[in-house]
XYZ file of C-alpha atoms in Angstrom:
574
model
C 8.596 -10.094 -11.661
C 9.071 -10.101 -15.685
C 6.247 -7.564 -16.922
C 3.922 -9.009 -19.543
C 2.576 -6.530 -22.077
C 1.438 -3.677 -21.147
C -0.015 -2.308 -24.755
C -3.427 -1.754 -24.995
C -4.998 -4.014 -27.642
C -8.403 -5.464 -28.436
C -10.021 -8.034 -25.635
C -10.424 -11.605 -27.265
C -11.964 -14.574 -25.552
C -9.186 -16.098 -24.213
C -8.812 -13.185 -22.367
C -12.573 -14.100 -20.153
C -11.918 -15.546 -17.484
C -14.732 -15.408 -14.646
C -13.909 -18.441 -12.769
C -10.446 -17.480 -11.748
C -9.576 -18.495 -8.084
C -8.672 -14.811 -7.129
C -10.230 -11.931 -8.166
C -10.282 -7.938 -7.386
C -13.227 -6.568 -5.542
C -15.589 -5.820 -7.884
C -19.533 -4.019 -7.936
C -21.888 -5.926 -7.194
C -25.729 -5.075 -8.369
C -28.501 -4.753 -5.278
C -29.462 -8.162 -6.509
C -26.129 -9.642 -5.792
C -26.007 -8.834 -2.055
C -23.630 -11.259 0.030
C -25.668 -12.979 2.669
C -23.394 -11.734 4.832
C -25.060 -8.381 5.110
C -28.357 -9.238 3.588
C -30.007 -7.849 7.266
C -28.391 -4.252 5.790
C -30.128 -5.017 2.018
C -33.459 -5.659 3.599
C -33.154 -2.376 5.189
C -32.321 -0.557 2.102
C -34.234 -2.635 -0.585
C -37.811 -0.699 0.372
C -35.974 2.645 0.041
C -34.355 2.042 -3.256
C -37.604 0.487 -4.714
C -39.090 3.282 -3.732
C -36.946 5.599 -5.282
C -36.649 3.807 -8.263
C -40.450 4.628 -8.651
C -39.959 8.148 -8.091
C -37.115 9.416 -10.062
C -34.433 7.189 -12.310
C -31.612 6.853 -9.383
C -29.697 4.085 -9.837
C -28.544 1.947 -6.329
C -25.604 -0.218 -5.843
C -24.447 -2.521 -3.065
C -21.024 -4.399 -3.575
C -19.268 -6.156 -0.555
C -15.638 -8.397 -0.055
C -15.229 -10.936 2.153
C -11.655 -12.641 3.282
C -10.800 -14.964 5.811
C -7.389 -16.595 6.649
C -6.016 -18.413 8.925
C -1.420 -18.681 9.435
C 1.334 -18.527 11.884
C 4.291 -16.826 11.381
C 7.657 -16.522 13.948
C 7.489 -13.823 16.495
C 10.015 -11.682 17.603
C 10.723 -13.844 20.554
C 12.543 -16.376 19.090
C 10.488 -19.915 19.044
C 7.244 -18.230 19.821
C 4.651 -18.662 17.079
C 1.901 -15.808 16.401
C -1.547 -17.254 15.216
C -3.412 -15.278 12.633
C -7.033 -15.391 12.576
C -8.028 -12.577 9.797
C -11.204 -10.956 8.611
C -11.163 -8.512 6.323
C -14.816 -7.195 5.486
C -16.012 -4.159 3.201
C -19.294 -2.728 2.949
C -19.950 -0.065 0.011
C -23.175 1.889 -1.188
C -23.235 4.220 -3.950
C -26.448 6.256 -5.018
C -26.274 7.467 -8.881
C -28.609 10.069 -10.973
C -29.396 11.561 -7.776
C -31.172 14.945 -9.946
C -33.458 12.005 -11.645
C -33.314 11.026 -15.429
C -29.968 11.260 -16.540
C -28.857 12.766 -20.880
C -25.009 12.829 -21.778
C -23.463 15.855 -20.764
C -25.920 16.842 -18.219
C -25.433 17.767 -14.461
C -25.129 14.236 -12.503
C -24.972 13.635 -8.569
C -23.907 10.581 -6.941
C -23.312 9.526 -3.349
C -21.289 6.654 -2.477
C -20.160 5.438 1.219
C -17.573 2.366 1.932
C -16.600 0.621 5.295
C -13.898 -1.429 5.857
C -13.421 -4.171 9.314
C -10.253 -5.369 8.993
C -9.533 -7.666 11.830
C -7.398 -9.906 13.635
C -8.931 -12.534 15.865
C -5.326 -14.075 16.853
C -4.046 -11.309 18.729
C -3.382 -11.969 22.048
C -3.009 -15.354 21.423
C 0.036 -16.318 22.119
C 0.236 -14.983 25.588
C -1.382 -17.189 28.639
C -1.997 -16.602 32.114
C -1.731 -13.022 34.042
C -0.557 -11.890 30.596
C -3.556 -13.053 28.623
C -4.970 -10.102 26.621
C -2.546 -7.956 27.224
C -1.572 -6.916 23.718
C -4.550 -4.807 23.472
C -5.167 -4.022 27.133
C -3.045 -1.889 29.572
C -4.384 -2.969 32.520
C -3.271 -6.565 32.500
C -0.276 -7.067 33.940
C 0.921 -3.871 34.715
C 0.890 -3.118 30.640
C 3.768 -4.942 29.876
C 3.047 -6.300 27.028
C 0.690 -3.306 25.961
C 1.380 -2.309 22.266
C -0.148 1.352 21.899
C -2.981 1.812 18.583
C -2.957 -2.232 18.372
C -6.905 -3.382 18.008
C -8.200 -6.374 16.943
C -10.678 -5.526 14.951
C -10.528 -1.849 13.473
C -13.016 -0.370 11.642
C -12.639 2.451 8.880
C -14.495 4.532 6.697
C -12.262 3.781 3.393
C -14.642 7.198 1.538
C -18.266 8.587 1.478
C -18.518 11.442 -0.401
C -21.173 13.216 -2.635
C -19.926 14.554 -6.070
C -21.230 16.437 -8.736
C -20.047 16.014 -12.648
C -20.987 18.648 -15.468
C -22.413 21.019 -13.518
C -22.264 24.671 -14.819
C -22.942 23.155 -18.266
C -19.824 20.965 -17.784
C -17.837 23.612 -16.577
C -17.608 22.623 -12.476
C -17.502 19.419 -10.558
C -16.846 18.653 -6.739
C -16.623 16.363 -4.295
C -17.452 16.700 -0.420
C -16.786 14.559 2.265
C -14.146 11.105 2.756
C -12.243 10.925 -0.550
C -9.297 10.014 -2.367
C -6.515 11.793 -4.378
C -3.736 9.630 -6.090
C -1.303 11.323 -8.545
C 2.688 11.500 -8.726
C 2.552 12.562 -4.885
C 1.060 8.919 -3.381
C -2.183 7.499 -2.567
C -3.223 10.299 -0.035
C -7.208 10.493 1.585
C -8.547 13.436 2.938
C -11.847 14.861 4.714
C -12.952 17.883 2.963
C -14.180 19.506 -0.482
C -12.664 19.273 -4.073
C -13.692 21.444 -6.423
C -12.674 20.897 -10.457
C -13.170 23.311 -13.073
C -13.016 22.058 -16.544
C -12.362 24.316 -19.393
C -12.762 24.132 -22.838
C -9.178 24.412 -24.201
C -8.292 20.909 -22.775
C -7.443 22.326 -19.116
C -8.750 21.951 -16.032
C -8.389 23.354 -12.632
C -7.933 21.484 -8.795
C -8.118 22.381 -5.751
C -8.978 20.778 -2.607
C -8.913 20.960 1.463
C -9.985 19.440 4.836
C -8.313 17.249 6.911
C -5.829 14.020 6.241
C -7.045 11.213 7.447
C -4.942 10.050 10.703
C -5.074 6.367 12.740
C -5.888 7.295 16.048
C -9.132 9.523 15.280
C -12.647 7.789 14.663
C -13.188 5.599 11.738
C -9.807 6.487 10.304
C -6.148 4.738 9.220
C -2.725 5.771 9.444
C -1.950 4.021 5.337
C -1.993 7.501 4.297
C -0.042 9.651 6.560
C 3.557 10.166 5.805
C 6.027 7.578 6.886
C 8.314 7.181 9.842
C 5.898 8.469 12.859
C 4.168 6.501 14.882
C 1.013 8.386 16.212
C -2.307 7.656 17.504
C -4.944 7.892 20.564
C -3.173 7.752 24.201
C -6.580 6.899 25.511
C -6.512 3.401 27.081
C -3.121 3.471 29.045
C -1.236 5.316 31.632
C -2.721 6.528 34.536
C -6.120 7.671 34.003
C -7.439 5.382 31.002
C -10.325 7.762 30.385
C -8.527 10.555 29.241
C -5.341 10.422 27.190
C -2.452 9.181 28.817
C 0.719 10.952 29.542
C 3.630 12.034 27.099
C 6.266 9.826 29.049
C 3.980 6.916 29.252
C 5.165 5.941 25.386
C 7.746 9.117 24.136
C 7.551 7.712 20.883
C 3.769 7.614 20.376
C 2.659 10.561 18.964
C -0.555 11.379 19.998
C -3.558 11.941 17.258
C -4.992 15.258 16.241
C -6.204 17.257 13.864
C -4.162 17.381 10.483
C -5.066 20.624 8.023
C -4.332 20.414 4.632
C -5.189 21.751 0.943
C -3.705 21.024 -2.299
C -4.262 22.380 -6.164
C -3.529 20.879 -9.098
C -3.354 21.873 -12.890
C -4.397 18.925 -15.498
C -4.960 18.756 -18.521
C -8.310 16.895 -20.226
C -7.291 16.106 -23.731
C -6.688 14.364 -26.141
C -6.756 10.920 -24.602
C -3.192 10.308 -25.770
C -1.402 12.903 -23.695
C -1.881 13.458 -19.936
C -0.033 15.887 -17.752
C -0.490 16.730 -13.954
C 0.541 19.599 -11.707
C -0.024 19.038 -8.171
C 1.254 20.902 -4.968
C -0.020 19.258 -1.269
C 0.445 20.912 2.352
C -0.186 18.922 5.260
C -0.207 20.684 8.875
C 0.509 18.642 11.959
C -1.356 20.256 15.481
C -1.151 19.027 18.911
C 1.426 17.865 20.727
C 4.346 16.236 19.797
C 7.329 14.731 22.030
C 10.726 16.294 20.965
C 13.050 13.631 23.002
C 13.490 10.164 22.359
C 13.804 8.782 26.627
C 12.516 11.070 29.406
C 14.055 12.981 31.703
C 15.527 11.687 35.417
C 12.014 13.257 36.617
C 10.012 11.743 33.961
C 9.078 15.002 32.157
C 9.744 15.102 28.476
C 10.205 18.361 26.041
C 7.372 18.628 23.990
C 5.859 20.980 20.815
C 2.345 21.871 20.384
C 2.433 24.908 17.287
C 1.489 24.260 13.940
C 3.833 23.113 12.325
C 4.589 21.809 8.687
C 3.594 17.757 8.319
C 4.520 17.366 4.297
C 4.342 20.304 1.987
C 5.726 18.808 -2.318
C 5.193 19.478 -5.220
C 4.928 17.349 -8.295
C 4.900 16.597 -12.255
C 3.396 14.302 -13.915
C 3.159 12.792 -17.766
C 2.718 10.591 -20.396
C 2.219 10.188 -23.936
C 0.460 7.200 -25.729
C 0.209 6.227 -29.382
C -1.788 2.605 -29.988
C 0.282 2.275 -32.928
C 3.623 3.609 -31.969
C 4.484 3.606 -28.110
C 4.638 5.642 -24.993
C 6.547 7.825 -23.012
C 6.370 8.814 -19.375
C 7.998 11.014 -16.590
C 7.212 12.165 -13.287
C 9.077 14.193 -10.864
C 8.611 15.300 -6.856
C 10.438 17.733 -4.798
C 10.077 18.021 -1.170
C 9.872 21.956 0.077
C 10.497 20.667 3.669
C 13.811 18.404 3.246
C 15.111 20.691 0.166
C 15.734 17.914 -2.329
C 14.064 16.083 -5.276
C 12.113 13.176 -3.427
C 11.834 10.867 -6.439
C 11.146 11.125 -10.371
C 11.052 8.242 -12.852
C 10.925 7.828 -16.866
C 9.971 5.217 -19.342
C 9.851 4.775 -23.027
C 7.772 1.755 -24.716
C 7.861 0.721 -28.236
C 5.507 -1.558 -30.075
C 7.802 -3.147 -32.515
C 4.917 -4.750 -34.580
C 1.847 -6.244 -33.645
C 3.573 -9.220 -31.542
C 6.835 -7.375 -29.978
C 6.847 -4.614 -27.065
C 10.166 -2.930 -25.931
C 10.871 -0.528 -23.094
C 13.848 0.743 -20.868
C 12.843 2.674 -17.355
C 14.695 4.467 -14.353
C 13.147 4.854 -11.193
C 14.898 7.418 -8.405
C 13.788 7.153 -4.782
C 14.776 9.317 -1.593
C 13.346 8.379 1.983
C 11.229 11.184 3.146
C 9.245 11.064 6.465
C 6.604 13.194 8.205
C 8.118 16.329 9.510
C 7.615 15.385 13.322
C 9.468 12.117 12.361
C 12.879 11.556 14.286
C 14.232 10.121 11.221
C 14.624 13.526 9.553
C 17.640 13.680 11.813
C 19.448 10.547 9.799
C 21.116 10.553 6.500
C 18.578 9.313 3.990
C 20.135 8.586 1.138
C 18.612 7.846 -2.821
C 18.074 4.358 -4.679
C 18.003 4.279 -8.568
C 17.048 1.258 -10.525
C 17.685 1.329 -14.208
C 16.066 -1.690 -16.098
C 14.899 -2.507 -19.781
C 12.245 -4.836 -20.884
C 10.815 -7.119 -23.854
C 7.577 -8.912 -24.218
C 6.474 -11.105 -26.937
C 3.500 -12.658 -27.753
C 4.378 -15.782 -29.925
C 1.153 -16.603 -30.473
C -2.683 -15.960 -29.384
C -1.981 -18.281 -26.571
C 1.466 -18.209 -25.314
C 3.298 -14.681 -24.539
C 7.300 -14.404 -22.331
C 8.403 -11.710 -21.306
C 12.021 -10.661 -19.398
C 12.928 -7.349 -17.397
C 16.909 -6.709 -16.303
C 18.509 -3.768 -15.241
C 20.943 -2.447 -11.959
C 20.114 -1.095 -8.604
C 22.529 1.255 -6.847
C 22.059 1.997 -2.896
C 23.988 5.191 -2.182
C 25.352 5.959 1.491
C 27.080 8.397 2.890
C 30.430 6.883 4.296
C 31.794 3.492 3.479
C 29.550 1.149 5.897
C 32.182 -1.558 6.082
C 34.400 1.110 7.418
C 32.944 4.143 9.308
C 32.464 1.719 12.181
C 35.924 0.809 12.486
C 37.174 4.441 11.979
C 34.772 5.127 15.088
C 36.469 2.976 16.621
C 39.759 4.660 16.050
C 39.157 8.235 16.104
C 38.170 6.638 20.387
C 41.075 4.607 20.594
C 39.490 1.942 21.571
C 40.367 -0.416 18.172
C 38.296 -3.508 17.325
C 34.940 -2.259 19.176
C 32.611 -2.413 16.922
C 29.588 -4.209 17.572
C 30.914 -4.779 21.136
C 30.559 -1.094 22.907
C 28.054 1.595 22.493
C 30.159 5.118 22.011
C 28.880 8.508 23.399
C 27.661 10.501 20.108
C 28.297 13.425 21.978
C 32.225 13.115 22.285
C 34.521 15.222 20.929
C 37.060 12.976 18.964
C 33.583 10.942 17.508
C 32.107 14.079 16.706
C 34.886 15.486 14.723
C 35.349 12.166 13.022
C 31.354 11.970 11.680
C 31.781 15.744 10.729
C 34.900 15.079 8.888
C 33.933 15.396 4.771
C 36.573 12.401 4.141
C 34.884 10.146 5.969
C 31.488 11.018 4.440
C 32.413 10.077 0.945
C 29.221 8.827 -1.081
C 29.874 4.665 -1.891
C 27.385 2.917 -3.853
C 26.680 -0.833 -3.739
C 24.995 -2.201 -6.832
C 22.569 -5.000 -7.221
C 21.676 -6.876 -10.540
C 18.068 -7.668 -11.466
C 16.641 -9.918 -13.632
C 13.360 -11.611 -14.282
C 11.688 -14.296 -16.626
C 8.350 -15.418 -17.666
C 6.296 -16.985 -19.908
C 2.328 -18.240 -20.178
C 0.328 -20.183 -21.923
C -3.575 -19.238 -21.551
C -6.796 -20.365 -23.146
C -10.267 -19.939 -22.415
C -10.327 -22.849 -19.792
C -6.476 -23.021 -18.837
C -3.405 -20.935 -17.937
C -0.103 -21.886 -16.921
C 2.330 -19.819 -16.034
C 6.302 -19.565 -15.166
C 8.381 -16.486 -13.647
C 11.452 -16.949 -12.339
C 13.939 -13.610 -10.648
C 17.143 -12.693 -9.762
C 18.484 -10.043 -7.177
C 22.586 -10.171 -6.761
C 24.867 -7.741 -4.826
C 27.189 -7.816 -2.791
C 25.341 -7.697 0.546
C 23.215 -10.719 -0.342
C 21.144 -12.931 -2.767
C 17.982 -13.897 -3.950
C 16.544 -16.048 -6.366
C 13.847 -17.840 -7.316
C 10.840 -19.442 -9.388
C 7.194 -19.399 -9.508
C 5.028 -22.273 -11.790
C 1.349 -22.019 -11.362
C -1.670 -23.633 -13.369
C -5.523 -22.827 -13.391
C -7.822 -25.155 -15.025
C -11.905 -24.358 -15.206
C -14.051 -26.923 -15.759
C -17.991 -27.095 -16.537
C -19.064 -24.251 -18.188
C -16.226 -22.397 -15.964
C -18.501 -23.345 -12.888
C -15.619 -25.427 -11.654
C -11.955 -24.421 -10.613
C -9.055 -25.786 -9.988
C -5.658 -24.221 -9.138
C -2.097 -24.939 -7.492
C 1.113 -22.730 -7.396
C 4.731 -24.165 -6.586
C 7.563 -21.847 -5.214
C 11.808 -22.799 -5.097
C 13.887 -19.870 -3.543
C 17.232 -19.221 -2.059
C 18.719 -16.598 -0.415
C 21.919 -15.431 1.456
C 22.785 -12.591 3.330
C 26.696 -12.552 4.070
C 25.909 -10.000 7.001
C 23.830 -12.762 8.740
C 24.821 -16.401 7.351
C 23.147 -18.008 9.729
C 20.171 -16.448 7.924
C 20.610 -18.052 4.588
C 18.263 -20.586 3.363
C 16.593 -22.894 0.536
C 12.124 -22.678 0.798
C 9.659 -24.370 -1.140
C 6.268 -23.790 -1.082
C 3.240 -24.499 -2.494
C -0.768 -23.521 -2.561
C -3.667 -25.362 -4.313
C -6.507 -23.930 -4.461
C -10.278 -24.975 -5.459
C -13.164 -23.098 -6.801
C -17.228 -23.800 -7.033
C -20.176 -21.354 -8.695
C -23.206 -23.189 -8.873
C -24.901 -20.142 -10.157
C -25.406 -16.728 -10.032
C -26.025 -16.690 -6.481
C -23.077 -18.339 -5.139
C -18.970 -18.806 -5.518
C -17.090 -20.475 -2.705
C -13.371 -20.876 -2.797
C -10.712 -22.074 -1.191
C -7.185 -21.912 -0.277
C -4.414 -24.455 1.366
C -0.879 -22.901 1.724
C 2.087 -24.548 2.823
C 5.877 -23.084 3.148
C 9.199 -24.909 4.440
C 12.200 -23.797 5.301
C 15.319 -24.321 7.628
C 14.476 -21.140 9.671
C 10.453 -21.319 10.226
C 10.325 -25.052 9.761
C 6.756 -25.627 8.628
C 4.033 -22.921 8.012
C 0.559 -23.273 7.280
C -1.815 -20.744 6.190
C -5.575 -21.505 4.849
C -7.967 -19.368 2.847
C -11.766 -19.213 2.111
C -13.641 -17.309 0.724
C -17.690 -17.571 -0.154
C -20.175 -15.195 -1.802
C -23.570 -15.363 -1.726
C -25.895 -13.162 -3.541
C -29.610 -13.399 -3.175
C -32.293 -11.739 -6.022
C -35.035 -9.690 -5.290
């Protein structure tokens, strides 16, 4: 969608608005404890009184709560999938640990986050001898057993103790469940960071443990490099206490143990220029299948070394002046697949108080995990090139429009190769209607051939609009987009509208949707939807804010979907 600006500028009242309809997890203070886990307060309450009388620590609770409830198609055709979701999150964090804190003193914190993310409509569609048998092996001889599926998983998002400004300012660390996001991803690892600081605007990374990994305890697979599927073969195959065999699922990687330490170079001043050096090694142990079927006797080839997971490097920076613009780069090479794996640019200018322009480029190259079969498949790079303008007309209404290209580069002409295949077989006019050895000579020769690997690049063209009119009390805002190549269409328009009432202790909201797409690949597939959402909001007080969602989509394809939201917090004072 169109960008709206993006220069940093002075917070004026219109700008409040506390009784939006959806907001981002936020702290809460021990005071503001959701019922939901107010057993867990009482438990803790004594202890941080307590400790509050003894030395100046400082003690927060904060907790997110979301339910919803949807269908969507399955892959079956005319089978719908319920969705029942919870997603719950639990944080503590301990500050001034030493006692009374003073500016640019040593300072110890400890803070500790769970996360149940769960899914209450699994299973549901399936009746009879196959009831449960998503998540359970045993029923019905595991046939519809999907491995690492649970319905309600539980994860430790971080808990970690750190230290700031110790060594008079000179050291600080963290140990335990943490996070490290720079140009290289959002990546989580348990293990120790240490950072040294220096004076002369520098300071020093480095970290190691282990990468987090779905399949071990209290862990998730969002941070492990893409295209493997891995996790624990305990609960299928023959003997569900201990972890099942190889050729029960070739494909499922099985969980272990992931090594890895990175370092980074930074810098730490001034605040209008940052930079960032950062190298990461991953190591993948255990064992991992090196065939995609078994073999006649059901034995499959396997690897169990170390052996290289993801091991990049990458550059990061930017440059900001309040009264000028910016300027930012970034750049990643991959040590393992011997190319650049992505690197982006953009320049910003603040024409005036009212006017912000900016052009970026964006260059992307698939990359998996090294135990991923997909490093045997041509991955090829996508580059979108786009400028931007934003303009706010006056204190209450700002628009804003973003346009550029997007160019998806293969190797070999798609609309071709297939055909040639075809050919170089003599068997004409058989595509989509045999499979063809890949291990035959004449098909062989014919993929290997340079002439028919020529790079082609298809081109998309992007655009998007919008505009908004806010107050203190009411917003309303339009975005409409574009995306047009020649493998398919979309377009479309948003127009929503929140209006608080009462002191902002009521809200009211509702959204309307109108797209189209095509895909001349599938036409069948094409299709008009409109949707729409409205949306209510209550807080009586500072101990309470209940809100609601209602969600309804159309189309040719789904027909009718439904999907309902609510959300309530409570918060109770000591």
């Amino acid at each position: 969608m169109a960008e709206l600006p993006s220069r940093p500028r002075p917070r004026r009242s219109s700008d409040a608005r506390p009784g939006t309809l959806v907001e981002s997890a936020r702290r809460v203070p021990l005071g503001r404890l959701p019922l939901s886990r107010a057993l867990a307060a009482a438990c803790l309450l004594p202890c941080a009184l307590a400790a509050r009388t003894a030395a100046a620590a400082d003690f927060e609770v904060e907790s997110t709560t979301g339910v919803q409830a949807y269908e969507v198609a399955g892959p079956w055709g005319d089978t719908n999938i319920e969705r029942r979701r919870l997603l719950q999150t639990l944080g503590l964090a301990v500050y001034n640990l030493q006692g009374d804190s003073a500016p640019g003193e040593a300072d110890y914190s400890a803070t500790v986050r769970l996360r149940l993310d769960a899914d209450f409509g699994m299973n549901g569609h399936l009746d009879g001898a196959q009831r449960g048998g998503e998540t359970d092996y045993s029923i019905d001889g595991g046939s519809r057993y999907i491995p690492g599926l649970r319905e309600a998983p539980l994860d430790l998002m971080y808990a970690y103790v750190e230290g700031r400004n110790v060594a008079s300012g000179w050291l600080g660390f963290r140990v335990g469940r943490q996070y490290v996001s720079d140009v290289l991803g959002w990546w989580s690892f348990d293990g120790a960071l240490v950072r040294l600081t220096t004076p002369y605007y520098v300071q020093l990374e480095a970290y190691g443990g282990l990468e987090q990994r779905g399949g071990l305890p209290l862990s998730t697979s969002r941070f492990e490099r893409q295209g493997i599927w891995r996790g624990s073969h305990r609960g299928f195959g023959d003997d569900r206490t201990q972890p099942g065999s190889a050729a029960d699922f070739p494909s499922y990687q099985e969980a272990d143990l992931a090594p890895a330490f990175g370092v980074a170079l930074e810098s730490a001043g001034p605040n209008y220029i940052h930079g960032r050096l950062t190298y990461r090694r991953v190591y993948n142990l255990g064992t991992s299948v090196t065939q995609q079927f078994p073999d006649p006797d059901g034995g499959v080839r396997t690897s169990d070394e170390s052996r290289i997971s993801q091991d990049r490097l990458g550059y990061a920076a930017n440059i900001n002046k309040p009264d000028l613009g910016g300027i930012k780069g970034g750049v990643t090479y991959d040590f393992y697949n011997q190319l650049v794996g992505s690197f982006y640019g953009g320049l910003e200018v603040y024409a005036g108080s009212r006017v912000t322009l900016g052009a970026d480029v964006d260059y992307f190259v698939p990359t998996f995990d090294a135990d991923s079969i997909w490093n045997w498949f041509t991955h090829d790079p996508i580059t979108t090139i786009t400028g931007r303008a934003a303009v706010d007309v006056t204190r209450e209404i700002d628009v804003a429009a973003w346009g550029g290209t997007r160019m998806w580069i293969a190797e070999g002409n798609p609309e071709e190769f297939g055909a040639g295949q075809c050919e170089a077989v003599r068997r004409p006019g058989c595509v989509g209607a045999t499979s063809l050895d890949p291990n035959d000579g004449d098909l062989r020769d014919y993929a290997r051939d340079e002439k028919n690997r020529a790079t082609t690049i298809s081109t998309d063209v992007l655009a998007n609009l919008a505009g908004r009119y806010r107050t203190r009390t009411t917003s309303v805002e339009l975005r409409g987009m574009l995306q047009a190549g020649e493998r398919g269409r979309r377009t479309g328009a948003d127009l929503s509208g929140e209006k608080r009432l009462s002191g902002q202790r009521y809200a009211l909201g509702a959204r309307m949707s109108l797209y189209d797409w095509e895909d001349p690949l599938r036409p069948d597939r094409g299709a008009t939807s409109f949707g729409y959402v409205l949306g209510a909001g209550y807080r009586p007080g500072e101990a309470a804010d209940f809100k609601i969602e209602w969600e309804h989509d159309m189309n040719r394809l789904v027909g009718q979907r439904f999907r309902v939201v609510g959300l309530v917090n409570l918060r109770v004072a000591p």
